[in-house]
PDB file of C-alpha atoms in Angstrom:
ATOM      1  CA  UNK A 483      61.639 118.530-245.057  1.00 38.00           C
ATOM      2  CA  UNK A 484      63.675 115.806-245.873  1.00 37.00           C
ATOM      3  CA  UNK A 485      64.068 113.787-249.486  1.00 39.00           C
ATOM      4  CA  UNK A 486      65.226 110.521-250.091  1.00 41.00           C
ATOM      5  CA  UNK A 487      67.771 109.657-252.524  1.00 42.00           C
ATOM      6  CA  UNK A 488      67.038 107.555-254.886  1.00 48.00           C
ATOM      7  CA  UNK A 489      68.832 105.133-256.913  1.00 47.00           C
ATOM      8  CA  UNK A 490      70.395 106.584-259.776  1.00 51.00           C
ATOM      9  CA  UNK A 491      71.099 105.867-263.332  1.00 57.00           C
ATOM     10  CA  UNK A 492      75.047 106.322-263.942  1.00 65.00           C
ATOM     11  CA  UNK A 493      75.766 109.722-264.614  1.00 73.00           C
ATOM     12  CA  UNK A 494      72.599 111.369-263.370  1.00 87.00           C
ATOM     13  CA  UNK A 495      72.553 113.320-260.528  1.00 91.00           C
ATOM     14  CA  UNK A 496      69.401 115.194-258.022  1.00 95.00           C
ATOM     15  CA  UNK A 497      69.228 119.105-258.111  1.00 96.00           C
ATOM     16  CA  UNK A 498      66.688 120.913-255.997  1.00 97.00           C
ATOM     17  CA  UNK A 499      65.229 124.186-257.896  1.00 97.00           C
ATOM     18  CA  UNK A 500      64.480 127.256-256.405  1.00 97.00           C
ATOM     19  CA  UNK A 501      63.251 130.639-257.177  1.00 96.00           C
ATOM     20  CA  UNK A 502      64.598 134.015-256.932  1.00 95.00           C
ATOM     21  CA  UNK A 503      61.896 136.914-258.173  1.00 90.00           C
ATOM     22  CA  UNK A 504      61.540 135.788-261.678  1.00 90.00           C
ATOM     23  CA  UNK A 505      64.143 133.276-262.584  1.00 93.00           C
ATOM     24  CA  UNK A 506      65.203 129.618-261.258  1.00 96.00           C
ATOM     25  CA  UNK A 507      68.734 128.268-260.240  1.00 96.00           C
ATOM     26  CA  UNK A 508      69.076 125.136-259.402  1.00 97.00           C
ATOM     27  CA  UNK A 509      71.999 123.134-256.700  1.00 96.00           C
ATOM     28  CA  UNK A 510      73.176 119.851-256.034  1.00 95.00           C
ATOM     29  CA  UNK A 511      70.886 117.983-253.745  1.00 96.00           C
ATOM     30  CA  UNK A 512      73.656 116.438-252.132  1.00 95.00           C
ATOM     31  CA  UNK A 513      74.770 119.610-250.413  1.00 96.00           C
ATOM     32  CA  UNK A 514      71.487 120.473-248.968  1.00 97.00           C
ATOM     33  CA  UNK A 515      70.538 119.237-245.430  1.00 96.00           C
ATOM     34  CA  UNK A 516      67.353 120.745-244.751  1.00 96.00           C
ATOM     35  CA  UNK A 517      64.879 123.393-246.031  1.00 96.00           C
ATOM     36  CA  UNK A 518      62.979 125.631-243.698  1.00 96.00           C
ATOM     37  CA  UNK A 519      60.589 128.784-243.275  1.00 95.00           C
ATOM     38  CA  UNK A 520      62.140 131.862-242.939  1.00 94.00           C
ATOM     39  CA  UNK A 521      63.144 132.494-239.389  1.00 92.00           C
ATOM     40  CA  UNK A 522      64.336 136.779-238.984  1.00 93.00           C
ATOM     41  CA  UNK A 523      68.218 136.881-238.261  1.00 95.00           C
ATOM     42  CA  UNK A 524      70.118 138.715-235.793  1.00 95.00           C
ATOM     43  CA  UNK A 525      71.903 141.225-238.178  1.00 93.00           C
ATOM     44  CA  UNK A 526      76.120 141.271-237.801  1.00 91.00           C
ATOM     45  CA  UNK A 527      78.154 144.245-237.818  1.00 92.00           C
ATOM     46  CA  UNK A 528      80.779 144.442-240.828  1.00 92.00           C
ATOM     47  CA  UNK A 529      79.302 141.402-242.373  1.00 91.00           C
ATOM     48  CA  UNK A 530      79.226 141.408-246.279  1.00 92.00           C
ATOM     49  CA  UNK A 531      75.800 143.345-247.600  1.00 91.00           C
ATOM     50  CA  UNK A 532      74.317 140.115-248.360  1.00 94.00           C
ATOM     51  CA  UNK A 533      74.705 138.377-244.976  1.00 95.00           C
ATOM     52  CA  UNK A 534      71.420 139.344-243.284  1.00 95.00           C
ATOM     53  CA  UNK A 535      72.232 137.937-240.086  1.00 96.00           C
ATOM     54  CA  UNK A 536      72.490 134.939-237.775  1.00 97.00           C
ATOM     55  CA  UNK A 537      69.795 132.279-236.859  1.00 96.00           C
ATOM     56  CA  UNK A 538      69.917 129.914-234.028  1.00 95.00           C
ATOM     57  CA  UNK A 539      69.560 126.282-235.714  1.00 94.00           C
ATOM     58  CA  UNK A 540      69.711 123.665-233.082  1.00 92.00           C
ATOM     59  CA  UNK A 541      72.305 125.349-230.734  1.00 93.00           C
ATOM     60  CA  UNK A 542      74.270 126.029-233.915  1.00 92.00           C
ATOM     61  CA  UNK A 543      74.399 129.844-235.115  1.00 94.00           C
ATOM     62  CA  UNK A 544      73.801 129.921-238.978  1.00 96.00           C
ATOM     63  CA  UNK A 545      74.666 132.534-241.281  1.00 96.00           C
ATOM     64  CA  UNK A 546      71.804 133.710-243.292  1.00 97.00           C
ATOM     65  CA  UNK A 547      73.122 134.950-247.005  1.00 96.00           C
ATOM     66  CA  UNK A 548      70.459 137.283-248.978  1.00 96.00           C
ATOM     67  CA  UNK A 549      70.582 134.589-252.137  1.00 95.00           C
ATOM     68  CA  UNK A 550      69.359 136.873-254.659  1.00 94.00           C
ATOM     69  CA  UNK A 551      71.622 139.616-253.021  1.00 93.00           C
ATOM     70  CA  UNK A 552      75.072 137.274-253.601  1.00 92.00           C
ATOM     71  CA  UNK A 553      74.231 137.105-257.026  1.00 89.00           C
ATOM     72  CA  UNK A 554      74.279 140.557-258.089  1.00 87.00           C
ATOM     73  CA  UNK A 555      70.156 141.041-257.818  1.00 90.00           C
ATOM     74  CA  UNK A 556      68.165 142.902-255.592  1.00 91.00           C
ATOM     75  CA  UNK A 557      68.200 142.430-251.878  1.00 92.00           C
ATOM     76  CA  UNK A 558      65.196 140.262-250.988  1.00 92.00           C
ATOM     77  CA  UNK A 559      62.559 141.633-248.164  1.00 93.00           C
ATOM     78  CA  UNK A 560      61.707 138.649-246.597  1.00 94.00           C
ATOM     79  CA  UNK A 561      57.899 137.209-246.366  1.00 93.00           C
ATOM     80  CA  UNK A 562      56.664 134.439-244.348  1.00 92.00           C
ATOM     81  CA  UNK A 563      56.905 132.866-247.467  1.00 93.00           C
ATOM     82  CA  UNK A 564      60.561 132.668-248.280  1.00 96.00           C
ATOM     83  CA  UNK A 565      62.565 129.649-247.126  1.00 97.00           C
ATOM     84  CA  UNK A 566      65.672 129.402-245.923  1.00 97.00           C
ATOM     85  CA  UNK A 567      67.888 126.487-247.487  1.00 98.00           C
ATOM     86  CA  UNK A 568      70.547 125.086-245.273  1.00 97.00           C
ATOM     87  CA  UNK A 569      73.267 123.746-247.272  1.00 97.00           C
ATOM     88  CA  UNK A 570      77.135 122.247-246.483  1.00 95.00           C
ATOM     89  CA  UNK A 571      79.434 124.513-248.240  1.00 93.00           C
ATOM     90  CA  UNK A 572      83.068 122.691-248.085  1.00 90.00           C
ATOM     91  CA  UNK A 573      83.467 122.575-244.065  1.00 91.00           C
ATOM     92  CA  UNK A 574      80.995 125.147-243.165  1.00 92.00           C
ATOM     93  CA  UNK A 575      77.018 124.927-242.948  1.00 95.00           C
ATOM     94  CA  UNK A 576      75.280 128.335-244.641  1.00 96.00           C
ATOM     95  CA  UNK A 577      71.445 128.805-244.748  1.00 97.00           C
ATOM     96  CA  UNK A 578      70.799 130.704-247.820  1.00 97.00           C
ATOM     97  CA  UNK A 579      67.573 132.427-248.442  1.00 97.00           C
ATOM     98  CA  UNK A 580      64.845 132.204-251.478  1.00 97.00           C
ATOM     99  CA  UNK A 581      61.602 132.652-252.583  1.00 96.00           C
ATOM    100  CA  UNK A 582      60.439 129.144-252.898  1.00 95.00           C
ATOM    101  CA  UNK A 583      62.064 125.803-253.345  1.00 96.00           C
ATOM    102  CA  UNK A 584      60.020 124.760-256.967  1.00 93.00           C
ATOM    103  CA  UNK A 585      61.500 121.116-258.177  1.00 93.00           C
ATOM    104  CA  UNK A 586      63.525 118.462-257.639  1.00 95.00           C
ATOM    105  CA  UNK A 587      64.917 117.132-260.981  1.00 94.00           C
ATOM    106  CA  UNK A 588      66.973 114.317-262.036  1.00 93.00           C
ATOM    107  CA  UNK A 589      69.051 114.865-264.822  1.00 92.00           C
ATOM    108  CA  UNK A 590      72.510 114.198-266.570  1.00 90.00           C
ATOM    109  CA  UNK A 591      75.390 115.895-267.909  1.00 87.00           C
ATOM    110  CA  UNK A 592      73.504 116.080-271.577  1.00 88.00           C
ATOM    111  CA  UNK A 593      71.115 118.001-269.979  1.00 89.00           C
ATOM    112  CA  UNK A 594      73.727 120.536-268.642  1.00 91.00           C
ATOM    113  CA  UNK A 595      74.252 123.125-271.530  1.00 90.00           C
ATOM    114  CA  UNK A 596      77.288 125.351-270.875  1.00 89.00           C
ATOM    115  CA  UNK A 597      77.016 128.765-270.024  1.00 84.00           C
ATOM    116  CA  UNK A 598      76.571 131.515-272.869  1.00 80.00           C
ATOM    117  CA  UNK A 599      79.284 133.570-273.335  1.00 76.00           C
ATOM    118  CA  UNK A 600      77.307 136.735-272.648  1.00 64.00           C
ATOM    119  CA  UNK A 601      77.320 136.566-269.323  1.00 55.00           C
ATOM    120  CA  UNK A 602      78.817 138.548-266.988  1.00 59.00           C
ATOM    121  CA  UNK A 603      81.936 137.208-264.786  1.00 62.00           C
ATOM    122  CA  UNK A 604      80.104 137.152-261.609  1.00 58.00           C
ATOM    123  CA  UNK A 605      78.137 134.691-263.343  1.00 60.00           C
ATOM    124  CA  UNK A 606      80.604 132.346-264.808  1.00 67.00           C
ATOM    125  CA  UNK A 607      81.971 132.117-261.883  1.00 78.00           C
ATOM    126  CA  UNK A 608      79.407 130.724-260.092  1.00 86.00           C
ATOM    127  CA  UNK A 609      77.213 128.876-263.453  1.00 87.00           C
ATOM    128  CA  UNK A 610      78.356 125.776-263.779  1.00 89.00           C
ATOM    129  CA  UNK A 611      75.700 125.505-266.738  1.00 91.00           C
ATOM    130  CA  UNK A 612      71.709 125.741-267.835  1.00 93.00           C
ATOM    131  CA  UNK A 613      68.866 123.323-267.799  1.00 93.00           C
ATOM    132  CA  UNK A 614      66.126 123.814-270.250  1.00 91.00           C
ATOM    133  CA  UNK A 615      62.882 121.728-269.026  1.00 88.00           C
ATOM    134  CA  UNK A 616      59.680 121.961-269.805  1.00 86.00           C
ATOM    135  CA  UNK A 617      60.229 125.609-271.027  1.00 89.00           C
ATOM    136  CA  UNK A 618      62.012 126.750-268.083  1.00 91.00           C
ATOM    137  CA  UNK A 619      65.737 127.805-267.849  1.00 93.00           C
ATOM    138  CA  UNK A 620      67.412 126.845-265.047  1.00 95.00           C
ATOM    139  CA  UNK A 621      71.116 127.972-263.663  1.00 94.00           C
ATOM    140  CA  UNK A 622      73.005 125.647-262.218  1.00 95.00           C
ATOM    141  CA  UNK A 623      74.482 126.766-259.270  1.00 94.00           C
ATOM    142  CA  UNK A 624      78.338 125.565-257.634  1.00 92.00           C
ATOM    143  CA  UNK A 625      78.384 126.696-254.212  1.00 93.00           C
ATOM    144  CA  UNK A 626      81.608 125.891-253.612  1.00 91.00           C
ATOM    145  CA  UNK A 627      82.199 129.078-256.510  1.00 88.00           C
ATOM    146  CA  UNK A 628      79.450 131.038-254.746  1.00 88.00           C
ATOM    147  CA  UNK A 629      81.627 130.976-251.057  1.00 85.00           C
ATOM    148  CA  UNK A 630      85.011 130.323-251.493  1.00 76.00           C
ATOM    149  CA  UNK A 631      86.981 129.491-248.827  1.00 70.00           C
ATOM    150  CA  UNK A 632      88.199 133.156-248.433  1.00 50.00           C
ATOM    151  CA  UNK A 633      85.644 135.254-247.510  1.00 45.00           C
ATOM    152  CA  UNK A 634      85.644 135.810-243.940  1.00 44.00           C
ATOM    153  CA  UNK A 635      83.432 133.891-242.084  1.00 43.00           C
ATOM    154  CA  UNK A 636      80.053 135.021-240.640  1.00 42.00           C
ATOM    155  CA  UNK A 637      79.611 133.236-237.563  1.00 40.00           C
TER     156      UNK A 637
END
Protein backbone atom coordinates (compact mmCIF):
# COMPACT_ATOMS: atom_id res chain seq x y z
CA UNK A 1 0.00 0.00 0.00
CA UNK A 2 1.21 3.19 -0.78
CA UNK A 3 -0.53 6.91 -0.16
CA UNK A 4 0.08 9.96 -1.80
CA UNK A 5 0.77 13.10 -0.12
CA UNK A 6 -1.17 15.63 -0.68
CA UNK A 7 -0.86 19.25 -0.67
CA UNK A 8 -1.24 20.68 2.58
CA UNK A 9 -2.70 23.63 4.26
CA UNK A 10 0.18 25.37 6.47
CA UNK A 11 0.36 23.80 9.64
CA UNK A 12 -1.53 20.60 8.95
CA UNK A 13 0.06 17.54 8.83
CA UNK A 14 -1.09 13.42 7.62
CA UNK A 15 -1.30 10.78 10.51
CA UNK A 16 -2.17 7.21 9.70
CA UNK A 17 -4.48 5.55 12.60
CA UNK A 18 -4.25 2.27 13.78
CA UNK A 19 -5.72 -0.05 16.23
CA UNK A 20 -4.49 -1.89 19.13
CA UNK A 21 -7.43 -4.22 20.90
CA UNK A 22 -9.73 -1.48 21.84
CA UNK A 23 -8.11 1.85 21.49
CA UNK A 24 -6.46 3.95 18.46
CA UNK A 25 -2.98 5.73 18.28
CA UNK A 26 -2.20 7.46 15.63
CA UNK A 27 1.75 8.40 13.80
CA UNK A 28 3.12 10.69 11.46
CA UNK A 29 2.57 9.58 7.93
CA UNK A 30 5.77 10.80 6.98
CA UNK A 31 7.66 8.10 8.83
CA UNK A 32 5.80 5.25 7.41
CA UNK A 33 7.06 3.52 4.19
CA UNK A 34 4.84 0.75 3.70
CA UNK A 35 2.06 -1.29 5.40
CA UNK A 36 1.84 -5.02 5.05
CA UNK A 37 0.11 -8.40 6.23
CA UNK A 38 1.55 -10.02 8.93
CA UNK A 39 4.41 -12.18 7.85
CA UNK A 40 5.60 -14.79 11.27
CA UNK A 41 9.19 -13.65 12.46
CA UNK A 42 12.15 -15.58 13.22
CA UNK A 43 12.23 -15.06 17.08
CA UNK A 44 15.89 -13.53 18.54
CA UNK A 45 17.53 -14.65 21.55
CA UNK A 46 17.95 -11.84 24.36
CA UNK A 47 15.87 -9.48 22.37
CA UNK A 48 13.56 -7.14 24.48
CA UNK A 49 9.99 -9.08 25.31
CA UNK A 50 8.35 -7.09 22.75
CA UNK A 51 10.63 -7.82 19.76
CA UNK A 52 8.91 -10.89 18.28
CA UNK A 53 11.42 -11.55 15.81
CA UNK A 54 12.97 -10.84 12.42
CA UNK A 55 11.31 -10.75 8.90
CA UNK A 56 13.05 -10.84 5.64
CA UNK A 57 11.81 -7.53 3.73
CA UNK A 58 13.46 -7.32 0.41
CA UNK A 59 16.93 -8.78 1.39
CA UNK A 60 16.70 -6.46 4.39
CA UNK A 61 16.09 -8.23 7.93
CA UNK A 62 13.38 -6.19 9.86
CA UNK A 63 12.75 -6.17 13.40
CA UNK A 64 9.25 -6.94 14.25
CA UNK A 65 8.18 -4.95 17.71
CA UNK A 66 4.86 -6.45 19.49
CA UNK A 67 3.16 -2.66 19.26
CA UNK A 68 0.69 -3.18 21.86
CA UNK A 69 3.47 -5.05 23.88
CA UNK A 70 5.97 -1.67 23.80
CA UNK A 71 3.32 0.18 25.22
CA UNK A 72 2.72 -1.47 28.38
CA UNK A 73 -0.50 -3.71 26.98
CA UNK A 74 -0.85 -7.15 26.37
CA UNK A 75 1.31 -9.09 24.01
CA UNK A 76 -0.62 -9.45 20.75
CA UNK A 77 -1.16 -13.20 19.20
CA UNK A 78 -0.94 -12.52 15.80
CA UNK A 79 -3.92 -13.31 13.12
CA UNK A 80 -3.75 -13.20 9.48
CA UNK A 81 -5.34 -10.15 10.11
CA UNK A 82 -2.81 -7.97 11.83
CA UNK A 83 -0.49 -5.80 9.74
CA UNK A 84 2.74 -5.05 10.11
CA UNK A 85 3.67 -1.21 9.66
CA UNK A 86 7.13 -0.49 8.45
CA UNK A 87 8.21 2.78 9.60
CA UNK A 88 11.84 4.94 9.56
CA UNK A 89 12.69 5.47 13.10
CA UNK A 90 15.77 8.14 13.07
CA UNK A 91 18.41 5.93 10.95
CA UNK A 92 16.89 2.61 11.40
CA UNK A 93 13.76 0.94 9.58
CA UNK A 94 11.34 -1.05 12.35
CA UNK A 95 8.14 -2.92 11.27
CA UNK A 96 5.84 -2.60 14.10
CA UNK A 97 2.83 -4.74 14.47
CA UNK A 98 -1.14 -3.90 14.90
CA UNK A 99 -4.44 -4.90 14.57
CA UNK A 100 -5.55 -2.85 11.69
CA UNK A 101 -4.46 0.35 10.09
CA UNK A 102 -8.21 2.39 10.50
CA UNK A 103 -7.67 6.20 9.03
CA UNK A 104 -5.69 8.51 7.55
CA UNK A 105 -6.47 12.03 8.93
CA UNK A 106 -5.38 15.43 8.22
CA UNK A 107 -5.28 17.64 10.95
CA UNK A 108 -3.45 20.62 12.76
CA UNK A 109 -1.88 21.51 15.87
CA UNK A 110 -5.53 22.83 17.28
CA UNK A 111 -6.58 19.55 16.90
CA UNK A 112 -3.69 18.15 19.07
CA UNK A 113 -4.93 18.39 22.77
CA UNK A 114 -2.08 17.79 25.24
CA UNK A 115 -1.83 14.86 27.21
CA UNK A 116 -3.85 14.57 30.63
CA UNK A 117 -1.91 14.62 33.46
CA UNK A 118 -3.15 11.24 34.67
CA UNK A 119 -1.23 9.34 32.73
CA UNK A 120 1.33 7.22 33.51
CA UNK A 121 5.16 8.10 32.53
CA UNK A 122 5.48 5.42 30.04
CA UNK A 123 2.89 7.30 28.39
CA UNK A 124 4.08 10.81 28.41
CA UNK A 125 6.88 9.76 27.18
CA UNK A 126 5.82 8.51 24.17
CA UNK A 127 2.10 10.87 23.78
CA UNK A 128 2.87 13.63 22.10
CA UNK A 129 -1.00 14.49 22.48
CA UNK A 130 -4.90 13.31 21.70
CA UNK A 131 -7.19 13.70 18.78
CA UNK A 132 -10.85 13.71 19.42
CA UNK A 133 -12.78 12.98 15.94
CA UNK A 134 -15.85 11.95 15.30
CA UNK A 135 -16.13 10.48 18.89
CA UNK A 136 -12.98 8.68 18.82
CA UNK A 137 -9.81 9.40 20.92
CA UNK A 138 -6.82 9.05 19.33
CA UNK A 139 -3.00 9.02 20.85
CA UNK A 140 -0.61 10.50 19.07
CA UNK A 141 2.29 8.58 18.87
CA UNK A 142 6.39 10.02 18.58
CA UNK A 143 8.39 7.20 17.57
CA UNK A 144 11.38 8.74 17.90
CA UNK A 145 10.18 8.62 22.08
CA UNK A 146 8.93 5.07 21.50
CA UNK A 147 12.83 3.78 20.28
CA UNK A 148 15.35 5.92 21.35
CA UNK A 149 18.50 5.69 20.05
CA UNK A 150 19.71 3.51 23.02
CA UNK A 151 18.13 0.46 23.08
CA UNK A 152 20.19 -2.09 21.55
CA UNK A 153 19.45 -2.87 18.25
CA UNK A 154 17.51 -5.94 16.99
CA UNK A 155 18.93 -6.81 13.81
Amino acid sequence: MSYAVKNLAQGSRELIAFRIGDQEFCVNIMSVREIRGWTKATSLPHSPSYVMGVINLRGAVLPIVDLSARLGMRRAEPTPRHVIIVAQVKSRVVGMLVEAVSDILTVTDENIQPVPEVSSDLEKQYARGILAIDKRMICLIELDALFPDTESEAA
